[in-house]
Coordinates of C-alpha atoms in Angstrom, one line a residue:
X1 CA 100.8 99.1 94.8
X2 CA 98.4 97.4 92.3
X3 CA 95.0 96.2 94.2
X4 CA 94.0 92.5 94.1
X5 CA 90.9 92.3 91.6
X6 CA 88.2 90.2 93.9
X7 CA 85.7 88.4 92.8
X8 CA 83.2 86.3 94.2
X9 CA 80.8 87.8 97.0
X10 CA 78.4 86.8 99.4
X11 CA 75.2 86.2 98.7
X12 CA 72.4 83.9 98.7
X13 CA 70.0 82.2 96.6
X14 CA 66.3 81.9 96.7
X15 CA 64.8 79.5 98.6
X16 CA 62.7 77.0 97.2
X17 CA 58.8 77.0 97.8
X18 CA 57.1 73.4 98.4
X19 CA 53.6 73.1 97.5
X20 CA 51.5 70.0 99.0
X21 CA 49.7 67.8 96.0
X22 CA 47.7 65.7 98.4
X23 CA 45.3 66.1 101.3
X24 CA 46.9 65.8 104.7
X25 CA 45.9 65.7 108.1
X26 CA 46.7 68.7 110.3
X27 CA 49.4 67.2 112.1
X28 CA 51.1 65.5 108.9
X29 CA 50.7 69.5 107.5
X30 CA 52.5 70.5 110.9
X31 CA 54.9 67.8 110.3
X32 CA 55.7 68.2 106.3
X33 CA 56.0 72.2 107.1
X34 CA 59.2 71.5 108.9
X35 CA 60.3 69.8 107.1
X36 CA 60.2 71.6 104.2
X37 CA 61.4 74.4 106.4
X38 CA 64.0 72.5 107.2
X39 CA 65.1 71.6 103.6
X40 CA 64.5 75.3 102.4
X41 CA 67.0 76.4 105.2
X42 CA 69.2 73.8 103.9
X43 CA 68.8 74.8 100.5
X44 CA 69.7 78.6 101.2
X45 CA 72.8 77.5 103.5
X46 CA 73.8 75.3 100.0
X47 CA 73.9 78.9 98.4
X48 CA 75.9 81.3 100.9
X49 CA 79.1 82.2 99.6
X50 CA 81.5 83.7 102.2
X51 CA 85.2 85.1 101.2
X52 CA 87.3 85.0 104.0
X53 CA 91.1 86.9 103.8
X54 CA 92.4 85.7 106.6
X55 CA 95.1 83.1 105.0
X56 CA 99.0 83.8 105.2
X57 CA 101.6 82.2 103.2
X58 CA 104.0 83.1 105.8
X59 CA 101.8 82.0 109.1
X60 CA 101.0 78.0 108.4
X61 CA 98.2 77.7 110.9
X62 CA 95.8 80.7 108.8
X63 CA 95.5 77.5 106.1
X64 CA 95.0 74.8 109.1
X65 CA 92.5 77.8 110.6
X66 CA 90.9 77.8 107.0
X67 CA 90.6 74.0 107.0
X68 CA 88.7 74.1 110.3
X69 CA 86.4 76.6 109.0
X70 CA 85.4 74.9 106.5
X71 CA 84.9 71.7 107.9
X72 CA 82.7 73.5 110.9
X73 CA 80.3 75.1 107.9
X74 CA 80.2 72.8 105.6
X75 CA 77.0 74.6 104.0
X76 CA 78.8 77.1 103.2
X77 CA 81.0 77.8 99.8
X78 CA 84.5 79.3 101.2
X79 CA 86.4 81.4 99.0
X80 CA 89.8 82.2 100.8
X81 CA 91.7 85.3 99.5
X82 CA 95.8 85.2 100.6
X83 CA 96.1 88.2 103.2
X84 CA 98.9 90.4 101.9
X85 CA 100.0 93.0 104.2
X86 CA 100.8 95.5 101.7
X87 CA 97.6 94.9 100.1
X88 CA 95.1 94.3 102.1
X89 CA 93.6 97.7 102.9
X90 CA 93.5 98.6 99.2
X91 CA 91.8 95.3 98.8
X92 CA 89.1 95.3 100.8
X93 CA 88.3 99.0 99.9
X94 CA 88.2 98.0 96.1
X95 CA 85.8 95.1 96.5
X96 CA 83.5 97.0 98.7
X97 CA 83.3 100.1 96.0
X98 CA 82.3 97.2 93.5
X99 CA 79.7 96.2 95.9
X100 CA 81.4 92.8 96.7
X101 CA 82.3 91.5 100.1
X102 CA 85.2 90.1 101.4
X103 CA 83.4 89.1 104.4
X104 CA 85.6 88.1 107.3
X105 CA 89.1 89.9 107.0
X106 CA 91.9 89.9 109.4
X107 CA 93.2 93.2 110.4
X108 CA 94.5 95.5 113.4
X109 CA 91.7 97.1 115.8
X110 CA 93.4 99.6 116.3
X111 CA 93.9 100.8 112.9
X112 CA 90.0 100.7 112.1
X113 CA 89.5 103.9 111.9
X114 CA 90.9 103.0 108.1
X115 CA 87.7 101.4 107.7
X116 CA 85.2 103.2 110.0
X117 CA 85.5 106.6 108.1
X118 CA 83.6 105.0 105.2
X119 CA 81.5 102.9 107.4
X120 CA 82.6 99.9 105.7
X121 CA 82.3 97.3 109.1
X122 CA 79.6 95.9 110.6
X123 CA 78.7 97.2 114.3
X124 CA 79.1 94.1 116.4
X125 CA 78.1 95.5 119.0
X126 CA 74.1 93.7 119.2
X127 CA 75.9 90.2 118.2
X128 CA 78.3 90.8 121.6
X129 CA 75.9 92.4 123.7
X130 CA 73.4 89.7 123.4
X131 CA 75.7 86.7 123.5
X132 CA 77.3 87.5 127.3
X133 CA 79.4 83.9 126.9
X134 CA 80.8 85.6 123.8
X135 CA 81.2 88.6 124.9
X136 CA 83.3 87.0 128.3
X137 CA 85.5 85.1 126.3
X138 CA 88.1 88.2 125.9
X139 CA 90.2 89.5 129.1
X140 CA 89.1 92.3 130.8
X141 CA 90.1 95.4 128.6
X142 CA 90.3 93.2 125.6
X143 CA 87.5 94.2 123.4
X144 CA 88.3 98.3 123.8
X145 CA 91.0 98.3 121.0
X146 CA 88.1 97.7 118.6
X147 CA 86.3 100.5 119.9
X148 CA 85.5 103.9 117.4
X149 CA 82.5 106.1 117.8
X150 CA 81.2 103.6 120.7
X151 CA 80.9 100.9 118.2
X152 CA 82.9 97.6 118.1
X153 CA 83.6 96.9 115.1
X154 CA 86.2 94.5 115.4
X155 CA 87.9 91.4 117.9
X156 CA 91.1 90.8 118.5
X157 CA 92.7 87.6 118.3
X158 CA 96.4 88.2 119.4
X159 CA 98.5 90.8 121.0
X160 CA 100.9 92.0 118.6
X161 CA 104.5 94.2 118.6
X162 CA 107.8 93.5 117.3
X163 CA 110.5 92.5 119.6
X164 CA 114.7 90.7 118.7
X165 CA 115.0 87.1 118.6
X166 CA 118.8 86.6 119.4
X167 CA 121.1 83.4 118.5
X168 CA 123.1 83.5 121.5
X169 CA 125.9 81.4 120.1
X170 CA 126.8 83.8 117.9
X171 CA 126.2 87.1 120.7
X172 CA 129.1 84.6 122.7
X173 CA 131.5 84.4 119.7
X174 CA 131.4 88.0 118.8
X175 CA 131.3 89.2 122.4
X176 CA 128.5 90.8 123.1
X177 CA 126.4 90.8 125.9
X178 CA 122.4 90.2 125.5
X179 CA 120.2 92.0 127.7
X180 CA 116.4 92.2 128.5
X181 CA 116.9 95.4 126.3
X182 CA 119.7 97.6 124.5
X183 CA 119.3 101.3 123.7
X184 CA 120.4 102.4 120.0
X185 CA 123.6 102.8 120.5
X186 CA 123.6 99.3 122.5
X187 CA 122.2 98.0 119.3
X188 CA 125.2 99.5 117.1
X189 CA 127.9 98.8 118.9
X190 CA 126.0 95.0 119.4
X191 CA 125.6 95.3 115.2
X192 CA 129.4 96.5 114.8
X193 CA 130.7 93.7 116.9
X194 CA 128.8 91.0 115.1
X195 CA 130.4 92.2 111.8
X196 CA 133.6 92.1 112.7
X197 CA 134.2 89.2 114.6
X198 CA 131.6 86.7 112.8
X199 CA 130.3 85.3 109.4
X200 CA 126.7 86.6 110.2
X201 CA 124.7 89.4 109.2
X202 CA 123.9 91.2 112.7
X203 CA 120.1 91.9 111.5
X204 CA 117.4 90.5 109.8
X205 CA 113.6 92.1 108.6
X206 CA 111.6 91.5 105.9
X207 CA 110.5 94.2 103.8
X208 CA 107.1 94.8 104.8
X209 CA 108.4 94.9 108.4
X210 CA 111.5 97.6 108.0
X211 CA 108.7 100.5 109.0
X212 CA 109.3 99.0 112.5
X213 CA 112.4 100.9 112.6
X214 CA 110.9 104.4 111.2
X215 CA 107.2 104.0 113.5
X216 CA 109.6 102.9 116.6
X217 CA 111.9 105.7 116.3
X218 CA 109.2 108.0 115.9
X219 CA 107.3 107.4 118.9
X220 CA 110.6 107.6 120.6
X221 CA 112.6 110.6 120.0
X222 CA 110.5 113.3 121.6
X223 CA 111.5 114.9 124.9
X224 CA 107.8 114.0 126.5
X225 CA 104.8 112.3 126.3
X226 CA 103.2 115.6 125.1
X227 CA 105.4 116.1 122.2
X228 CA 104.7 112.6 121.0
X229 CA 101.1 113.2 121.6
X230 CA 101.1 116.4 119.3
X231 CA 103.4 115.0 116.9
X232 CA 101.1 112.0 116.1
X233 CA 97.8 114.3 115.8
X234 CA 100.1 116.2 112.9
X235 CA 101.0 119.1 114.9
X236 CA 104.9 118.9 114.8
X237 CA 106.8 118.9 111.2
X238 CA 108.4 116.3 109.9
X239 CA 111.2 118.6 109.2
X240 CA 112.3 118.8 112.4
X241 CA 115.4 117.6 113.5
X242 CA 114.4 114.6 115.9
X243 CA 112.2 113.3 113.1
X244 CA 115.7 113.6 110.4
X245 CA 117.9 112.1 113.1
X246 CA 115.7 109.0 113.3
X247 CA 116.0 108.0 109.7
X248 CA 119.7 109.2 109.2
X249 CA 120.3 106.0 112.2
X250 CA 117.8 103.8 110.9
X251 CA 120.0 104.6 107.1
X252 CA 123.3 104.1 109.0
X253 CA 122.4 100.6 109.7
X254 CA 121.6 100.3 105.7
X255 CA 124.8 101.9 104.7
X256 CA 126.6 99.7 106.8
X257 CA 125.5 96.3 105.2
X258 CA 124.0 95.2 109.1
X259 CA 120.8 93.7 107.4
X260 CA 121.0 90.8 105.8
X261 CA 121.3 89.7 102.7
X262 CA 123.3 93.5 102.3
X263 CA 122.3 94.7 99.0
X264 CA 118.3 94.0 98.4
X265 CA 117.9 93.8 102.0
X266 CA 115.2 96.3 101.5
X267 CA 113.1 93.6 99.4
X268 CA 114.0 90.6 102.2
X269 CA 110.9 88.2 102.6
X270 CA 110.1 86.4 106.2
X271 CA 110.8 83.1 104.8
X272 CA 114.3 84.3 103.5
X273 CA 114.9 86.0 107.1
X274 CA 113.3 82.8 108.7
X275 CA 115.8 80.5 106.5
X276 CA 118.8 82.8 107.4
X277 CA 118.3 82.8 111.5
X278 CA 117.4 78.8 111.5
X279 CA 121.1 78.3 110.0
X280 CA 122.9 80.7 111.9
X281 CA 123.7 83.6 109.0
X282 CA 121.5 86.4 111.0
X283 CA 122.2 87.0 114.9
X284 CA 119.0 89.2 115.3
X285 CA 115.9 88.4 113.8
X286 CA 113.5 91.5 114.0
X287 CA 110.4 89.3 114.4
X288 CA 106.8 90.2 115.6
X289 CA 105.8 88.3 119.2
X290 CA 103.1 86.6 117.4
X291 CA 105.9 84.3 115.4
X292 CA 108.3 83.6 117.7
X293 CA 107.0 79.9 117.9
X294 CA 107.7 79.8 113.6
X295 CA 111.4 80.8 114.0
X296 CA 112.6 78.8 116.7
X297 CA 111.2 76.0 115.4
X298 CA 113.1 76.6 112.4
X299 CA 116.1 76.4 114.3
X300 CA 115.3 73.3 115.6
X301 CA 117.1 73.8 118.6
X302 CA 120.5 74.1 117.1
X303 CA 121.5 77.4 119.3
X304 CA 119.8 79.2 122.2
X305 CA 117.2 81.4 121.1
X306 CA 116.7 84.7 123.1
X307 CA 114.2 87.4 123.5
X308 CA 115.2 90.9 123.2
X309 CA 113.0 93.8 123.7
X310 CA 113.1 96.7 121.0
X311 CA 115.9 99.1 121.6
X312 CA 114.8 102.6 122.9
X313 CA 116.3 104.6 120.6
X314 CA 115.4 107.6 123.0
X315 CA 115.2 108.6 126.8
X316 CA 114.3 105.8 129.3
X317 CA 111.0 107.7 130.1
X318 CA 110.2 107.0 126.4
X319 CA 110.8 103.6 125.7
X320 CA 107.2 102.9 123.5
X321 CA 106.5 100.5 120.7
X322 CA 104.2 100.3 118.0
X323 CA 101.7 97.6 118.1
X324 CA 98.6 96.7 119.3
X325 CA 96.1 93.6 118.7
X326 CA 95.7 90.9 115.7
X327 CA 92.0 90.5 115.0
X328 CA 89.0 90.2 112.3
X329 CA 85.8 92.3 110.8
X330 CA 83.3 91.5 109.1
X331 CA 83.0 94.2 106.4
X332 CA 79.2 96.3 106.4
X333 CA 78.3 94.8 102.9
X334 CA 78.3 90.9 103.7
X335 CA 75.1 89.5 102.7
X336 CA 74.6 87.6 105.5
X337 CA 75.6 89.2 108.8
X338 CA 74.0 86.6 111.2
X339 CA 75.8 83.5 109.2
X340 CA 79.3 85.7 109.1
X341 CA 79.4 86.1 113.2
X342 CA 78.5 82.6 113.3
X343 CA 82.1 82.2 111.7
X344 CA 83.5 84.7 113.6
X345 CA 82.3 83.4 116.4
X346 CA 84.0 80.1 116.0
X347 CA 87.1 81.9 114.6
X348 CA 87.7 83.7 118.0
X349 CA 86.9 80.1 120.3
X350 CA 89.3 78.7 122.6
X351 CA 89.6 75.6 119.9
X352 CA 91.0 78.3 117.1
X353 CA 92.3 80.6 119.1
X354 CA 94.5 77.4 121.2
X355 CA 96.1 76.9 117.4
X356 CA 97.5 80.4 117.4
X357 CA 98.6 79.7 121.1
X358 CA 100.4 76.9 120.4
X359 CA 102.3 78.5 117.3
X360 CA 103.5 81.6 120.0
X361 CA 100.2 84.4 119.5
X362 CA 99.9 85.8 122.8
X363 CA 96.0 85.5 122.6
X364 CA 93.6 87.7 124.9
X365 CA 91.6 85.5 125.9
X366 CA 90.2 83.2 128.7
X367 CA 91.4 79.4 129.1
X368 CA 94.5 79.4 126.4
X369 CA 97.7 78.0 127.8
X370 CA 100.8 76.9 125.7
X371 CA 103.6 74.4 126.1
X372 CA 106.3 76.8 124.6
X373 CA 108.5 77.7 127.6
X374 CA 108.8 81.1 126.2
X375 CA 105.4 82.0 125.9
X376 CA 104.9 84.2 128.9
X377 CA 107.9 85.7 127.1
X378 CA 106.3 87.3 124.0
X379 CA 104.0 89.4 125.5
X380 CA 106.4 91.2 128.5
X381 CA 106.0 94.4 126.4
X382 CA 102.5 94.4 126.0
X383 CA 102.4 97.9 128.5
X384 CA 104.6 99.5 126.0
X385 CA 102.6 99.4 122.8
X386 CA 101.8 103.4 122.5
X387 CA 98.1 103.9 121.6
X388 CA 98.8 106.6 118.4
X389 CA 100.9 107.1 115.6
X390 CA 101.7 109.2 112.8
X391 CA 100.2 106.7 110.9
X392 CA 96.9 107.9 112.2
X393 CA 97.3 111.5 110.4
X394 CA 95.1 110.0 107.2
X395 CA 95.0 107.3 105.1
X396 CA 98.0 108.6 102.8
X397 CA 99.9 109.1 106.0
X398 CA 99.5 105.3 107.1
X399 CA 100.6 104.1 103.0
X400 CA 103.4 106.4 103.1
X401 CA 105.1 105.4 106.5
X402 CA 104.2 101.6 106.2
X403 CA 104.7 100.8 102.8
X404 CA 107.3 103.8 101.9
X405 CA 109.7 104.1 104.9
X406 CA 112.6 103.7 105.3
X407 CA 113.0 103.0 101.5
X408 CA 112.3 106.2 100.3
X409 CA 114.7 107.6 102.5
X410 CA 117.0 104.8 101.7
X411 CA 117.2 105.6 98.0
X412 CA 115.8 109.9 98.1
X413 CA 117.0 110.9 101.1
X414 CA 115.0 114.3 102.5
X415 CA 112.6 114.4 99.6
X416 CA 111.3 111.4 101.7
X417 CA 110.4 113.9 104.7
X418 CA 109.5 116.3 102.5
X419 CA 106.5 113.9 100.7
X420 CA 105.8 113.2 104.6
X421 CA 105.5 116.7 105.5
X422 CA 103.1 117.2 102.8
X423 CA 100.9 114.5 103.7
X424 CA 100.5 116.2 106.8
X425 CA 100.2 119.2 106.0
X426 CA 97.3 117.9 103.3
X427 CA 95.5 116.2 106.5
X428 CA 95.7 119.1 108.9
X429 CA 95.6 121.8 107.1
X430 CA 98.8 123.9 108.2

């Protein structure tokens, strides 16, 4: 993984002193002082440069989002950097060692603790605390995912976890039957069926999003919440047997050519997966909630699109998903804190936030509604989303499974559990 080389922080330049040439009265001086106030404000606004990474290729309304922004602050000089999932992290952390800013950046809450052990975002906790209107516009609970040693250091902005879209047309033709939710084996046979008895690939993910399978499986395989529990703080090896069984399925559905495009459908990209549902050449797209609204409108109604919860690939009393919330920082180096929640402010209103809304984003927060029938839909699962993960170990741990898995499975087989082991053994120390 190369890291993006940033450029371009934010900063501001010196304002310019006025000095008088002529007597004046002391109400003209009163008068001329603001406005010269007034046009050295201006003149430092002029000079704020503020990078935002907040922009998706793949989600069109982060450059319609982008747009907005910079219309709202026109006084300020907008540099937008592409958000890149596999990048991002590595990103943000180079810039900041440079001493640049990438000022506003979109990332999970819940995986802060990436940044917060170098104590590279700003607390917002004074901007929230003293701006109660603010502060009110998440639902109750909202703002705790953001949450590490008693500081909030980041909002969310949507409720994310992955779930199956499902062209019912093709479940008909191949004879299976959809349900609210399939275990593994449900999900096989479902898989098997498909193959058989149509011209579709039963599966679709892209790339960065084939970890779904690993972090899922991972969170469900234990015998009890307390095995889960001790295997996400490192304390169970990834040599055990649960752990192998996981990726030996998770390969099976490889090895069986059930992702589409077969061969290279570890490198598949959304837009190719997108494509591939909209005309009917994938039954089951393995999609986040957040862009159900992009898919089916792809389709364009040509089949019945369904929702799907994840399969369990474990016991019923274990049926957990990975997730958690959407949201942005603001990274402990931006030059101009005050200006930055100004835009974060505005980034997290109901007029922004409606935008995600309206393109499927289950957003947390008050006065959002959506004319998508299946809104209430993509966020059924919310209770679900399990508050750990491996990922959690250490940074290496959250590269490895994210970026790695299944691939290195896929193509080393237990060498890939053995690098994992390692990693934890590295963080924990046994």
């Amino acid at each position: 993984m190369t890291a993006a080389a940033l450029s371009g922080c934010g900063g501001s330049g010196n304002a310019k002193e006025t000095t008088g040439t002529m007597k004046e009265s002391s109400s003209d001086t009163a008068a001329n002082e603001i406005t010269d106030k007034a046009a050295e404000n201006k003149a430092v606004d002029k000079d704020i440069e503020m990078v935002l990474m907040i922009e998706n290729p793949e989600v069109p309304v982060t450059s319609e989002v982008v747009k907005k922004v910079q219309e709202k602050f026109p006084e300020i000089k907008f540099i937008s950097k592409t958000w890149d999932q596999s990048q991002i992290e590595k990103s943000v952390k180079t810039a900041f060692a440079a001493g640049e800013a990438v000022d506003i950046v979109q990332y999970w809450p819940n995986q802060m603790k990436n940044f917060t052990t170098s104590d590279m975002a700003l607390d917002l906790t004074p901007y929230l605390d003293s701006d109660q209107d603010w502060k009110n516009t998440w639902v109750e609970g909202a703002l705790e995912v953001g949450v590490f040693d008693d500081k909030n250091v980041a909002v969310p902005f949507g409720t994310v976890y992955p779930l199956l879209q499902v062209n019912t047309d093709i479940m008909k033709k191949a004879g299976v039957e959809v349900k609210d939710q399939w275990t593994w084996d449900e999900l096989v046979d479902a898989c098997e069926k498909i193959k058989e008895n149509t011209d579709a690939f039963p599966l679709g993910v892209k790339s960065d999003n084939a970890c779904w399978f690993v972090r899922n499986g991972l969170m469900q395989c234990w015998d009890n919440q307390d095995e889960l529990d001790r295997f996400n703080t490192g304390e169970i090896s990834f040599t055990d047997s649960r752990v192998k069984e996981v990726f030996d399925k998770i390969k099976d559905l490889y090895d069986k050519s059930y992702l589409y495009p077969g061969e290279g459908a570890v490198s598949a990209t959304q837009d190719q997966i997108t494509a591939a549902f909209a005309q009917g050449q994938v039954a089951m797209f393995a999609n986040t909630n957040n862009q159900c609204g992009i898919a089916k409108e792809a389709a364009n109604g040509a089949f019945d699109v369904e929702i799907v919860s994840w399969p369990n690939m474990g016991k019923a009393d274990m049926n957990y998903l990975l997730g958690g919330s959407d949201g942005f920082f603001i990274t402990a180096n931006t030059k101009n804190p005050d200006k930055a929640v100004e835009v974060l402010k505005y980034l997290t209103s109901t007029e922004i936030l409606q935008m995600y809304a309206d393109t499927g984003n289950v957003v947390p927060v008050k006065g959002i509604a959506s004319a998508d029938p299946d809104y209430q839909l993509y966020g059924v699962d919310a209770a679900k989303v399990y508050p750990t993960e491996p990922i959690g170990i250490s940074p290496e741990m959250f590269d490895y499974i994210v970026y790695n898995t299944p691939s290195n499975y896929l193509f080393y087989g237990d060498t890939c559990l053995d690098e994992l082991e390692a990693l934890r053994t590295a963080a924990v120390g046994k």
